[in-house]
mmCIF file of C-alpha atoms in Angstrom:
data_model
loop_
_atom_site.group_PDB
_atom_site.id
_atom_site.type_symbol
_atom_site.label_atom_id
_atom_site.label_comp_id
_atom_site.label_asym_id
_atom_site.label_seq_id
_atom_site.Cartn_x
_atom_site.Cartn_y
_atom_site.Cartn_z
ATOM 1 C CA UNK G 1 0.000 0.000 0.000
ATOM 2 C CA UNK G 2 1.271 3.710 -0.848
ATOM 3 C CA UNK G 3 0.340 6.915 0.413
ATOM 4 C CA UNK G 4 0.813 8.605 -2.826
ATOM 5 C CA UNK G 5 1.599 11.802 -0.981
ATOM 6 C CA UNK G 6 4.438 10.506 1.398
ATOM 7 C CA UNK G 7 6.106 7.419 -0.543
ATOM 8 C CA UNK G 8 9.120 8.492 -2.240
ATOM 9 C CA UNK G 9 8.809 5.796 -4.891
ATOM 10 C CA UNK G 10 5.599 8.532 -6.139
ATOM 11 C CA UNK G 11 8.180 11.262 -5.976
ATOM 12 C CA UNK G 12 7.984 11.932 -9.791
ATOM 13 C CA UNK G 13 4.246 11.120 -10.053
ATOM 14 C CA UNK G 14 3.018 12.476 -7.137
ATOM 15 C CA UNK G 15 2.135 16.164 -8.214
ATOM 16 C CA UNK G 16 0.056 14.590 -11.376
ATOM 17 C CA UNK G 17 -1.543 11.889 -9.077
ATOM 18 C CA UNK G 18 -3.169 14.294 -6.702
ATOM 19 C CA UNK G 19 -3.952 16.501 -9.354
ATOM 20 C CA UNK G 20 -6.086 13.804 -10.229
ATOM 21 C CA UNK G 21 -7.601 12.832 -6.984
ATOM 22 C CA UNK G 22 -5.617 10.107 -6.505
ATOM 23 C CA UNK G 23 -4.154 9.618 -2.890
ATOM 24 C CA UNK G 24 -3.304 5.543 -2.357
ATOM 25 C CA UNK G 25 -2.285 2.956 -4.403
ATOM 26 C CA UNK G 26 -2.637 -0.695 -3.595
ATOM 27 C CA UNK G 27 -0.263 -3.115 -5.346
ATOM 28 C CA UNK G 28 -0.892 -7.331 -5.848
ATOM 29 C CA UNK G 29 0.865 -9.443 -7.256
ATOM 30 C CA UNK G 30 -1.265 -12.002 -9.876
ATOM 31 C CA UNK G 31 0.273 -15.103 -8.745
ATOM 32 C CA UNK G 32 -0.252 -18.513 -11.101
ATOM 33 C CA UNK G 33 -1.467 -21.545 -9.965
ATOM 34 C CA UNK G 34 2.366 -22.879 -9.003
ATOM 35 C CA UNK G 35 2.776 -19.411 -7.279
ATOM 36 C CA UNK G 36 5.155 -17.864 -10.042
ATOM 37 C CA UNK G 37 4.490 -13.985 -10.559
ATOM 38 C CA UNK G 38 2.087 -13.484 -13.944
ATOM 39 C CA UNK G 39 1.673 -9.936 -13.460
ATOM 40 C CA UNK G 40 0.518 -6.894 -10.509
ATOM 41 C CA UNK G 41 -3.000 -5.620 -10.084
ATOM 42 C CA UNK G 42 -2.976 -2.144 -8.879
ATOM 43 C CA UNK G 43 -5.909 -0.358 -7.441
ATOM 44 C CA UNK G 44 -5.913 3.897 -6.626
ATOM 45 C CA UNK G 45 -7.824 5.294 -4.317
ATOM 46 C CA UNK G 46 -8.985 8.398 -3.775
ATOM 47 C CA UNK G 47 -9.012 8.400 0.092
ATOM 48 C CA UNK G 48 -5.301 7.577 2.125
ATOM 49 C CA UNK G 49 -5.070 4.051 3.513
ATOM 50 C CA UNK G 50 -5.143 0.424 3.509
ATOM 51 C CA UNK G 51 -8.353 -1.451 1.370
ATOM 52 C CA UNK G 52 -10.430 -2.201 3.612
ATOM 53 C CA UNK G 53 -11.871 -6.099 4.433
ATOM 54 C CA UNK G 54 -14.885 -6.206 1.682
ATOM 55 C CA UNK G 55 -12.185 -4.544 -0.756
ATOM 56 C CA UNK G 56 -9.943 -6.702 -0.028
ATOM 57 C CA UNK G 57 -12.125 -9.738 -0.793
ATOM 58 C CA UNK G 58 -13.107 -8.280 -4.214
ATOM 59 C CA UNK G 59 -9.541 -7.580 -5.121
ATOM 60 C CA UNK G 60 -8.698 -10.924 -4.034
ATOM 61 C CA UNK G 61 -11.453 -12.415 -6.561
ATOM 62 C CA UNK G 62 -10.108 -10.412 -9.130
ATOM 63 C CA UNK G 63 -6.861 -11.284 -8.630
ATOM 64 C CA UNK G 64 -7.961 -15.387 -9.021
ATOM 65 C CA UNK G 65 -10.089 -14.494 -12.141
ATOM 66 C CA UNK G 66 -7.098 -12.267 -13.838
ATOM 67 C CA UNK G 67 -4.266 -15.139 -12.727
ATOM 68 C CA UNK G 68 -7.015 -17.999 -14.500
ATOM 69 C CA UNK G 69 -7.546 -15.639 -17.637
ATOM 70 C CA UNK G 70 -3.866 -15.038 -17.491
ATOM 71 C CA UNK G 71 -3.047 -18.436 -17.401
ATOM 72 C CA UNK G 72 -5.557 -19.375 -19.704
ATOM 73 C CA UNK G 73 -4.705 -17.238 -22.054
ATOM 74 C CA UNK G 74 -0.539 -18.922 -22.176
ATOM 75 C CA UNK G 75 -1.813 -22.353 -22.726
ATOM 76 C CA UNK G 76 -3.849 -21.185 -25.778
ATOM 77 C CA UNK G 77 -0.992 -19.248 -27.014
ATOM 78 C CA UNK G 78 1.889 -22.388 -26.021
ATOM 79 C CA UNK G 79 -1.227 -24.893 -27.571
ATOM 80 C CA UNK G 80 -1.822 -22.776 -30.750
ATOM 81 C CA UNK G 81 2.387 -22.334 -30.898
ATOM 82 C CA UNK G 82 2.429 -26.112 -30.666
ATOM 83 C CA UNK G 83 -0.030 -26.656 -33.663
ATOM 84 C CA UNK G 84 1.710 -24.608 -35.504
ATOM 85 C CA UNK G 85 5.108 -25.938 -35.227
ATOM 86 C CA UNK G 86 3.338 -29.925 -35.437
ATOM 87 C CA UNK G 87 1.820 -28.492 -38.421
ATOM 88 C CA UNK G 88 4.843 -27.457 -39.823
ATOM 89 C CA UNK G 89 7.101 -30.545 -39.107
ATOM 90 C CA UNK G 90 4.037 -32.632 -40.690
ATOM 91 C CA UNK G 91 4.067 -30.609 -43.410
ATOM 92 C CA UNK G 92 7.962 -30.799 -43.840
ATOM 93 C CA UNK G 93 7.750 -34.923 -43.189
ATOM 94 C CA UNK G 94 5.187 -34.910 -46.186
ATOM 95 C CA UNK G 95 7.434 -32.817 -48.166
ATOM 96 C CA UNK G 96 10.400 -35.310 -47.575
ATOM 97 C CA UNK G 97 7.880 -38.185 -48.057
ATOM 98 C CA UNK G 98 7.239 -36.566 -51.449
ATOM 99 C CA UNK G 99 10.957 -36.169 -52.500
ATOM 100 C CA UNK G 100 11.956 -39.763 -51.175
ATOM 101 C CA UNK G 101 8.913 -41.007 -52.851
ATOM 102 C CA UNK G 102 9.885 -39.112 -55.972
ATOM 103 C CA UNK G 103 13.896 -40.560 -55.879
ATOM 104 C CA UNK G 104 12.368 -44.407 -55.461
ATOM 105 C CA UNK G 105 10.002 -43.874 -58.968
ATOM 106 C CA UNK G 106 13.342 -42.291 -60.669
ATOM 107 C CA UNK G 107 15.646 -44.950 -58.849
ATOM 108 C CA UNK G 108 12.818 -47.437 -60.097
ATOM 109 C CA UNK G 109 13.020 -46.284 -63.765
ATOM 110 C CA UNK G 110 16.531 -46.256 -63.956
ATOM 111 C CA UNK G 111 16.318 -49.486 -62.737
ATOM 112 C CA UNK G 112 13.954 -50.544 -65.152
ATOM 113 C CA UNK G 113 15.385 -48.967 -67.718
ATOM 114 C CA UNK G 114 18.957 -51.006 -66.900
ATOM 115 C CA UNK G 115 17.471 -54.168 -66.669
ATOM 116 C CA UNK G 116 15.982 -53.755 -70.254
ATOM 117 C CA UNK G 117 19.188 -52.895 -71.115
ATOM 118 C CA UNK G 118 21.377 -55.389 -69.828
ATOM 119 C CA UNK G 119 18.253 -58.226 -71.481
ATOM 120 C CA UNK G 120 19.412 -56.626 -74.442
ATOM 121 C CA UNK G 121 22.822 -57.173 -74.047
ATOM 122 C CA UNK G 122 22.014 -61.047 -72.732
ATOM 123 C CA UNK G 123 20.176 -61.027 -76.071
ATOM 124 C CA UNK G 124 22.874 -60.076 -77.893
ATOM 125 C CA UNK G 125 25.502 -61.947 -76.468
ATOM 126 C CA UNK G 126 23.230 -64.895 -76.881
ATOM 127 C CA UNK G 127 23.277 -64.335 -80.556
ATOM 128 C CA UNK G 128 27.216 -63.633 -80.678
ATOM 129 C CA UNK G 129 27.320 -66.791 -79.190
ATOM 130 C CA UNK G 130 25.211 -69.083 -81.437
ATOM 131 C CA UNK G 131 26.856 -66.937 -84.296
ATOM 132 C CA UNK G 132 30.586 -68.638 -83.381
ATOM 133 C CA UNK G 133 28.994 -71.523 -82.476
ATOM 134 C CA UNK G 134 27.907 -71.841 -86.256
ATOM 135 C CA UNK G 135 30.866 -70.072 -86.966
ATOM 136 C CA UNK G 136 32.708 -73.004 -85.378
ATOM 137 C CA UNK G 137 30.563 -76.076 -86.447
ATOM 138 C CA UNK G 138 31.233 -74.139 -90.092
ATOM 139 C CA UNK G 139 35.182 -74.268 -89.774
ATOM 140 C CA UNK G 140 35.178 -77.611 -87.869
ATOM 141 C CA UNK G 141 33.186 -79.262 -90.907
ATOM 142 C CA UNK G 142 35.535 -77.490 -93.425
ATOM 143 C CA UNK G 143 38.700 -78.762 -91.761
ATOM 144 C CA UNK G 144 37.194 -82.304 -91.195
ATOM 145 C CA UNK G 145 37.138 -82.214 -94.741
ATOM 146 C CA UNK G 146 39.858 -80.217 -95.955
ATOM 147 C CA UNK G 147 42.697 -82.654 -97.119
ATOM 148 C CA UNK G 148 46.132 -82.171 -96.237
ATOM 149 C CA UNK G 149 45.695 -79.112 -94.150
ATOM 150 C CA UNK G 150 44.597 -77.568 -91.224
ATOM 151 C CA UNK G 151 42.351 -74.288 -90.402
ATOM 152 C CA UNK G 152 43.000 -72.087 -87.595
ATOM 153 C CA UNK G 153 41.550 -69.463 -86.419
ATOM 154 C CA UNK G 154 43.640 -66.383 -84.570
ATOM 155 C CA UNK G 155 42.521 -63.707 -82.066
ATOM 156 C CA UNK G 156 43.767 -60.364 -81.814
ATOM 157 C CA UNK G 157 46.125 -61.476 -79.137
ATOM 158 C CA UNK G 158 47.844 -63.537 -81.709
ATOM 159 C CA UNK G 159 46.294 -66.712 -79.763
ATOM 160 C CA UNK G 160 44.972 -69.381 -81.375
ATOM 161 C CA UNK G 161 40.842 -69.678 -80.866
ATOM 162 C CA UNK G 162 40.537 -72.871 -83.353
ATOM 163 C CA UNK G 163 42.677 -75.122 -84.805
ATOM 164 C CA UNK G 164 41.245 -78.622 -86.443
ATOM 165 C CA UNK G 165 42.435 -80.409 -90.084
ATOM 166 C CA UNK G 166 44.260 -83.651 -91.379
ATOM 167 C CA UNK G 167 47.516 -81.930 -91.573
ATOM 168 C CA UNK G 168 47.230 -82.054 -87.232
ATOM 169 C CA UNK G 169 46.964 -85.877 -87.490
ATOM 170 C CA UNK G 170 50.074 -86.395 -89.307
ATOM 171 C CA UNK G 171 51.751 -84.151 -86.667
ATOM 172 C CA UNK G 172 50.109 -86.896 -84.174
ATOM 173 C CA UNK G 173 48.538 -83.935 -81.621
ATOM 174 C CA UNK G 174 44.834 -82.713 -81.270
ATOM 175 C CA UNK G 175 43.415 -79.188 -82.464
ATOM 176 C CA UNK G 176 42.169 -78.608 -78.750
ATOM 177 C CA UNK G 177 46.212 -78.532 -77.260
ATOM 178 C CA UNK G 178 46.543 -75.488 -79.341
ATOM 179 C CA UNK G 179 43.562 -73.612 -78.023
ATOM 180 C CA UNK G 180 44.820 -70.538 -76.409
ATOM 181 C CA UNK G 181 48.296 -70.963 -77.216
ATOM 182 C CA UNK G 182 50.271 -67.519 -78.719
ATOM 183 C CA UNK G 183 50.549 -68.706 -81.956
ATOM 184 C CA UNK G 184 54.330 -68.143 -81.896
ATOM 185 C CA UNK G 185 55.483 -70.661 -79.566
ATOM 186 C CA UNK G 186 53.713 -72.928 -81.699
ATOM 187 C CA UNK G 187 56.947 -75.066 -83.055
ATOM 188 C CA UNK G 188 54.912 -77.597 -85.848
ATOM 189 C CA UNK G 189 54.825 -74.055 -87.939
ATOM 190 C CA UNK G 190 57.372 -72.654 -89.565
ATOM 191 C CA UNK G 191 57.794 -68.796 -90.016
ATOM 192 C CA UNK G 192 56.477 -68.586 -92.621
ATOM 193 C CA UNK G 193 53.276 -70.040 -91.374
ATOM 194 C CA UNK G 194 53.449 -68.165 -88.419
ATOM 195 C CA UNK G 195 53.398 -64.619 -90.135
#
């Protein structure tokens, strides 16, 4: 309680309080429910003194309905902060949903799109394939019958691939010890041959 007249802490107040009638002020503090300090209530008066008992009781009911109001009023605002910010991580986990979804369907074209891709190189590789393989039914029928000689074929290591003719029988050895031999430690050739 302050006598506005005679409490110092009204010293630079005081002329424009009385001016206006005003000669106490009552101070409360607005306490919340787990007694922390929300805010003061302050009540003039225009007579000197303490509030008396029925004043007091109003003040005091005041005082509960500001601290519930007060109180009332930070959970909405924490409560509407907290929707907010939920509703922004949601959004931003549907957003990264969206984006992981979006690098699975490109991960699953390119996917796609290798697989067809490497069918199409079994495909051709299966053709290469049955191509030497007729290739090599082809020279192995020609040098079965190709008398008094031999035909070989060379890679481009110099190695021989395929080798098979009469001329190998007279030499006593088999077309298939020459397979992937360079061709010039092959000793049965001459040079000549050889180049």
């Amino acid at each position: 309680v302050a006598d506005i007249a005679n409490d110092p802490l009204w010293k630079d107040f005081k002329n424009s309080a009385l001016a206006e009638g005003l000669k106490a002020c009552w101070s409360f503090p607005i306490l919340s429910s787990e007694q922390e300090v929300l805010g003061i209530l302050s009540v003039y008066s225009k007579k000197p003194g303490k509030p008396l008992a029925n004043e007091r009781e109003v003040i005091t009911d005041v005082i509960q309905v500001a601290s519930v109001a007060i109180e009332h009023h930070n959970i909405s605002a924490a409560l509407k902060n907290s929707k907010e910010d939920l509703a922004t991580y949601a959004q931003e986990l549907e957003n990264k949903g969206a984006e992981r979804t979006n690098e699975l369907k490109d991960m699953g074209q390119k996917l796609v799109e290798l697989n067809l891709s490497l069918e199409d190189q079994v495909q051709v590789t299966k053709e290469a394939e049955h191509k030497a393989l007729a290739s090599q039914t082809l020279f192995s029928v020609i040098a079965k019958n190709f008398p008094n000689g031999a035909i070989a074929v060379v890679d481009a290591e110099y190695k021989i691939s395929y080798i098979e003719g009469e001329e190998l029988a007279d030499f006593r050895v088999k077309g298939i010890d020459f397979e992937g031999v360079d061709i010039d430690e092959i000793s049965i050739l001459s040079k000549d041959q050889k180049s």
